Short mmCIF file of C-alpha atoms in Angstrom, two decimals:
data_model
loop_
_atom_site.label_atom_id
_atom_site.label_comp_id
_atom_site.label_asym_id
_atom_site.label_seq_id
_atom_site.Cartn_x
_atom_site.Cartn_y
_atom_site.Cartn_z
CA MET A 1 116.06 -86.34 -8.88
CA GLY A 2 115.44 -89.79 -10.32
CA TYR A 3 112.16 -91.22 -11.57
CA ALA A 4 111.27 -92.95 -8.30
CA GLU A 5 111.93 -89.79 -6.27
CA ALA A 6 109.87 -87.69 -8.67
CA VAL A 7 106.91 -90.06 -8.46
CA MET A 8 107.02 -90.11 -4.65
CA ALA A 9 107.59 -86.34 -4.20
CA PRO A 10 104.68 -84.26 -2.86
CA ARG A 11 102.80 -82.23 -5.45
CA ILE A 12 101.01 -78.89 -5.65
CA ASN A 13 97.75 -78.41 -7.52
CA GLN A 14 96.71 -74.83 -8.29
CA ARG A 15 93.04 -73.89 -8.42
CA LEU A 16 91.29 -70.71 -9.48
CA GLY A 17 91.13 -67.99 -6.87
CA GLY A 18 94.65 -68.54 -5.54
CA LYS A 19 93.85 -71.83 -3.81
CA LEU A 20 96.67 -74.35 -3.72
CA GLU A 21 96.21 -77.98 -2.78
CA LEU A 22 99.33 -79.42 -1.15
CA GLU A 23 99.92 -83.12 -0.78
CA THR A 24 101.28 -84.17 2.58
CA GLY A 25 105.05 -84.04 2.74
CA PHE A 26 105.68 -80.29 2.52
CA SER A 27 107.29 -78.65 5.54
CA LYS A 28 105.46 -76.16 7.76
CA ASN A 29 107.99 -73.51 6.67
CA TYR A 30 106.96 -74.01 3.04
CA SER A 31 103.29 -73.60 3.97
CA ILE A 32 104.10 -70.38 5.83
CA LEU A 33 105.94 -68.99 2.79
CA ILE A 34 102.91 -69.75 0.62
CA LEU A 35 100.61 -67.97 3.10
CA LYS A 36 102.87 -64.90 3.05
CA ARG A 37 102.36 -64.72 -0.72
CA ALA A 38 98.57 -64.43 -0.20
CA HIS A 39 97.75 -67.98 -1.33
CA LYS A 40 95.22 -70.14 0.51
CA PRO A 41 96.79 -73.59 0.79
CA THR A 42 94.80 -76.66 1.76
CA SER A 43 96.28 -80.04 2.59
CA HIS A 44 95.27 -83.27 0.92
CA LEU A 45 96.56 -86.69 1.83
CA LEU A 46 96.02 -88.10 -1.66
CA TRP A 47 94.67 -86.78 -4.94
CA GLU A 48 91.16 -87.84 -5.83
CA VAL A 49 91.06 -90.04 -8.92
CA SER A 50 88.60 -87.65 -10.58
CA LYS A 51 91.21 -84.86 -10.43
CA LEU A 52 93.94 -86.77 -12.25
CA TYR A 53 94.63 -85.86 -15.85
CA PHE A 54 97.05 -87.75 -18.08
#
């Protein structure tokens, strides 16, 4: 994966309590696999600026 692909790839953000925030772009099958592992995924179109850490 090159730099451009990595920047444009969807991301996962893990929160306390098993909650995962998924950016749009993940397949439904991937979401189902996450649910089977007892996670509680939520979808987000874009990350909020306040949640970005560099």
